[in-house]
Amino acid sequence: MATTVLKNISEIRRFFHRNEDPVYFISATNFNLLGIDEWVKNFKYICYIDCYDGKHPNVFCPSEQPHAEFQSIEDINNYLLQHKEVIDFIKRRGGKPKFVFLMFDEETERLSKEFGADVWFPKAKLRQSMDNKIETVRIGNKAGVPSVPNVLAEVKSYEDLRATCEQGGIGHDLVLQSAFGDSGHTTFFIKSEADFRRHEHEIIGEGEIKIMKRIDCRGSAIEACATSQGTIVGPLMTELVGFKELTPYRGGWCGNEILSTAFPPKVRNQARDLTFKFGEQLRKEGYRGYFELDFLIDKKTGDLWLGELNPRITGASSMTNHAAFAHADAPLFLFHLLEFSKKKFNLDVDELNNRWADPEMIDGWSQMVIKHTDDSVDICTSAPETGIYKMLEDGRVVFDRFDYHRRAVESENEAFFLRILGPGDYRYEGADIGILVTRGRSMTKAFQLNDRARKWIHGIKQSVSGRPLPVAEASPAFADPAFKIM
Amino acid sequence: MYWRAISEDQPGPKWAGLFREYWPDYQRWWLKEGDSMRASYMESVRMLKRHMPEMLPLYDQLCELAGGGDQASRFLSFYCPPPYLSGCSQALWPGKAPVLVRNYDYNPNAFDSLILHTNWQGRQVMGTSDGLWGLVDGMNDAGLAISLTFGGRRIVGEGFGVPLILRYVLQTCTTAAEAEEVLKRVPTHMSYNVTVVDRTRKYFTAMMAPDRPTIITHAAVATNHQENVEWISHARFTATVERERYLLQRLTLHRDTEDKFIAAFLKPPLYSTAFDHGFGTLYTAVYRPRKKQMEIRWPGTTWPLSMDAFEEGTRQVQIPGAA
């Protein structure tokens, strides 16, 4: 059995349905790999936040132990891996555990080793180096995938930045990105000295910065998986970026849509082609498995520019892995697991890629990541629970039934909501409230939020409530300066 | 809380009076691990001479005013004092003019509530006093402003109590660049984040520690951890990560007016009322280096003070939950 070679999709699917190795996705929530447990036997999620109030059969959430506020997703994973209930859970289930993560670092690798577990991703060090935006430009150049006109330079002051840009001929309307970090958090739009001052603490002393000419473009995302048989490419998705109803971060990612006609065929094909080339280059660099590319599409010329590389699964992975083609063949992430399972397989990647490029393989979905966008802080007292919601005729959004399958959404009048913010959590500007998945589009043809999306956002946000934090009122009083009490 | 603002150009009777008043409490604190745990007078002076030689004449004067006793003099050297912790948040307003704002979160029973204005050694300095000649935040007549937060690390080493280091910077430096050299050089006995801004708005945050070289960063925000949280229980207790994240959001997402930015320090999550846990916000201080003005604020009230026209005064402030 061990020496047999999997010859086609059917055998690959069967292989995972009969899988005996325990595979774990360890992360804050299971959102990114939603539904993979139904393709892979013995697949469990170990999560920090229980979005399902204990109702998801494959999600395990240990009870909360005292910890410092997490500074990163890596921190969450490292906390989970040291939690006694998690250790007991994994031990009890036996076998040689396999771990997958959204983010991990060398400490995660060390903890995984203590478990005797395999991390089914390339080494953190390699991922870290590829995640560096400056390295991404280099890999793209090698693969023939161009980046937006840019200069890589250290910035010492605003005057220094202006001089650098004049030299580089990229003007003064700029987008700056530091080497690491998510879009929105480390992407700075800088046109004036006042813009610069707000971000200078993130720019000066941070080493080389990617300084880009600001172009008028649409964001798009595409996911792929570099395997020994070639790079398998998913569909090109739109990106929802910076909508003030969803995110306080200008330029910050806040959702995606998947639909066959979101971009002209020429753009779609070019994006697929460039992603394939990029994936092949990644393989040469020693990387394999799942990755995501952002392409910036020039509104006027339709030119494609490489935005960034995420050498991992992402917030858009749930879109890729639930599209019609994924149900027809297999979700893209299954090929990632296959690549790391050491199981031999033969696959005509070209044929698969061509099939996935067929517009018939795509059905329309969208997801919106809803954050608290008000400039306020309070403590959440109630929040909508995970499940299927209905929009009534009058635009009100009401809970209909519990479910953890997004495909359970029947029509455009229904949506799947995954709760992130729960009672007792701080609700602050930028805090995730939850993710809303609907059928159909949430943007207009001009890439603005459509009315339906606005109503959904409003409906969800309205059902979150909070209580204020305690404030002190000091009253000054002039006093006799005769004595002091210590 | 009973607050005083006191001005005295040269070390003299006012300072001597303050010393007499505060010394019994400080002595008890300073001796809490026993006299033998503290450095000798000889070592203290040797260290002052090595690291802050410009301060020696002033130090001698103050020791004299303090009565010349051995323990008082060793205490005043700030060399290897008993460990002490605090909370605190500080940030630089991202507008055009330099404005440094900070909350001081501490136990009200172990705090001087004293604003001191001096003209020692020909340099005017005003700020929030600690240990009688140290400062937890302050500014000098060159428009150099400085403030500290505890760095959230348990390690205690050989060095000076940071309030004296702040005093030293203000007594001897006029620009952020000069202050940077001092903070890289002078040893601290615990970990602190020291933010400095000068009148040209050049700024930096020095992450000082007794066990590793000072890290100079361009951070415009400092709370109670250095690059990563190391002391987890202290971080939870003081919500240092939450406060930092909140301040960074203020900087990058908002175009706050100066007043709105300052007002954020007087509300949760920056403003803390957790006095029953020992760490409530005692005051908000605002420094405006170009105007050479400072303010102490509490919810609902502001106490403005000016370098050139410093007025002595007092305030009785009722902060619910604080003594």
CSV table of C-alpha atoms in Angstrom, one decimal, chain A residues 66-71 185 188 192-195 197-202 204-205 248-250 375-377 426 428-431 469-486, chain B residues 2 4 21-22 25 94-96 111-113 201 203 218 220 225 227-229 232 235-236 241-242 245-246 248-255 260 268-269 271 273 298-299 301 314-320:
chain,number,residue,atom,x,y,z
A,66,PRO,CA,-3.8,33.4,31.9
A,67,HIS,CA,-1.6,34.8,29.2
A,68,ALA,CA,-0.3,38.1,28.0
A,69,GLU,CA,-2.2,39.8,25.2
A,70,PHE,CA,-0.9,38.1,22.0
A,71,GLN,CA,1.4,40.2,19.8
A,185,HIS,CA,-0.7,47.4,8.8
A,188,PHE,CA,1.6,53.4,4.1
A,192,SER,CA,2.9,64.8,2.2
A,193,GLU,CA,5.1,65.4,5.2
A,194,ALA,CA,2.0,65.0,7.5
A,195,ASP,CA,1.4,61.5,6.1
A,197,ARG,CA,5.0,61.9,10.3
A,198,ARG,CA,2.1,59.5,11.1
A,199,HIS,CA,4.1,56.6,9.9
A,200,GLU,CA,7.7,57.6,10.5
A,201,HIS,CA,8.1,55.4,13.5
A,202,GLU,CA,7.3,52.4,11.2
A,204,ILE,CA,12.8,55.1,9.9
A,205,GLY,CA,15.2,52.6,11.3
A,248,PRO,CA,-10.4,51.2,9.7
A,249,TYR,CA,-7.2,50.5,7.8
A,250,ARG,CA,-6.8,52.4,4.6
A,375,ASP,CA,-13.1,55.1,17.2
A,376,SER,CA,-14.3,53.7,20.5
A,377,VAL,CA,-13.4,51.0,23.1
A,426,TYR,CA,-12.7,44.2,24.2
A,428,TYR,CA,-11.8,48.4,19.9
A,429,GLU,CA,-11.2,50.0,16.6
A,430,GLY,CA,-9.9,47.3,14.3
A,431,ALA,CA,-11.1,44.4,16.4
A,469,LEU,CA,-15.1,50.8,30.4
A,470,PRO,CA,-15.0,52.6,33.8
A,471,VAL,CA,-13.7,56.2,33.7
A,472,ALA,CA,-12.4,58.2,36.5
A,473,GLU,CA,-13.5,61.7,37.3
A,474,ALA,CA,-10.9,63.6,39.2
A,475,SER,CA,-12.0,66.9,40.8
A,476,PRO,CA,-9.2,69.3,41.7
A,477,ALA,CA,-9.4,71.3,44.8
A,478,PHE,CA,-7.1,73.9,46.0
A,479,ALA,CA,-5.7,72.9,49.4
A,480,ASP,CA,-3.8,74.2,52.3
A,481,PRO,CA,-0.1,73.3,51.6
A,482,ALA,CA,0.6,72.5,55.2
A,483,PHE,CA,1.2,68.7,55.1
A,484,LYS,CA,1.5,65.8,52.9
A,485,ILE,CA,0.2,62.3,53.5
A,486,MET,CA,2.4,59.5,52.1
B,2,TYR,CA,-2.2,66.3,47.2
B,4,ARG,CA,2.6,70.6,44.7
B,21,GLU,CA,9.7,65.6,54.5
B,22,TYR,CA,10.2,62.7,52.1
B,25,ASP,CA,9.5,57.1,53.7
B,94,PRO,CA,2.1,63.0,15.0
B,95,GLY,CA,1.3,66.7,14.3
B,96,LYS,CA,3.8,69.3,13.2
B,111,PHE,CA,4.5,58.7,44.7
B,112,ASP,CA,5.9,62.2,45.4
B,113,SER,CA,3.0,64.2,43.7
B,201,ARG,CA,10.9,67.2,16.7
B,203,TYR,CA,12.9,61.9,18.6
B,218,HIS,CA,12.4,55.3,16.3
B,220,ALA,CA,6.9,57.0,18.9
B,225,HIS,CA,7.4,46.0,27.3
B,227,GLU,CA,10.6,44.4,21.7
B,228,ASN,CA,8.7,41.4,23.0
B,229,VAL,CA,6.7,40.7,26.1
B,232,ILE,CA,3.9,37.8,31.0
B,235,ALA,CA,2.1,42.4,30.8
B,236,ARG,CA,-1.3,41.1,31.6
B,241,VAL,CA,0.2,45.3,24.6
B,242,GLU,CA,-3.4,46.6,24.4
B,245,ARG,CA,-1.8,48.8,20.0
B,246,TYR,CA,-4.3,51.5,20.9
B,248,LEU,CA,-0.2,53.0,17.5
B,249,GLN,CA,-3.7,53.0,16.0
B,250,ARG,CA,-4.2,56.6,17.2
B,251,LEU,CA,-1.0,57.5,15.4
B,252,THR,CA,-1.6,55.8,12.1
B,253,LEU,CA,-5.3,55.8,11.6
B,254,HIS,CA,-6.3,59.2,12.9
B,255,ARG,CA,-5.4,62.8,12.2
B,260,LYS,CA,-8.0,65.0,20.9
B,268,PRO,CA,-9.8,53.9,28.8
B,269,PRO,CA,-8.0,51.9,27.7
B,271,TYR,CA,-6.4,55.7,31.5
B,273,THR,CA,-8.5,53.0,37.5
B,298,TRP,CA,-6.6,64.7,35.3
B,299,PRO,CA,-10.1,63.9,34.0
B,301,THR,CA,-8.9,69.4,35.0
B,314,THR,CA,-1.0,73.1,44.9
B,315,ARG,CA,-3.8,70.9,43.8
B,316,GLN,CA,-5.9,68.5,45.8
B,317,VAL,CA,-7.1,65.9,43.3
B,318,GLN,CA,-9.8,63.3,44.0
B,319,ILE,CA,-9.3,60.3,41.8
B,320,PRO,CA,-11.9,57.7,42.6
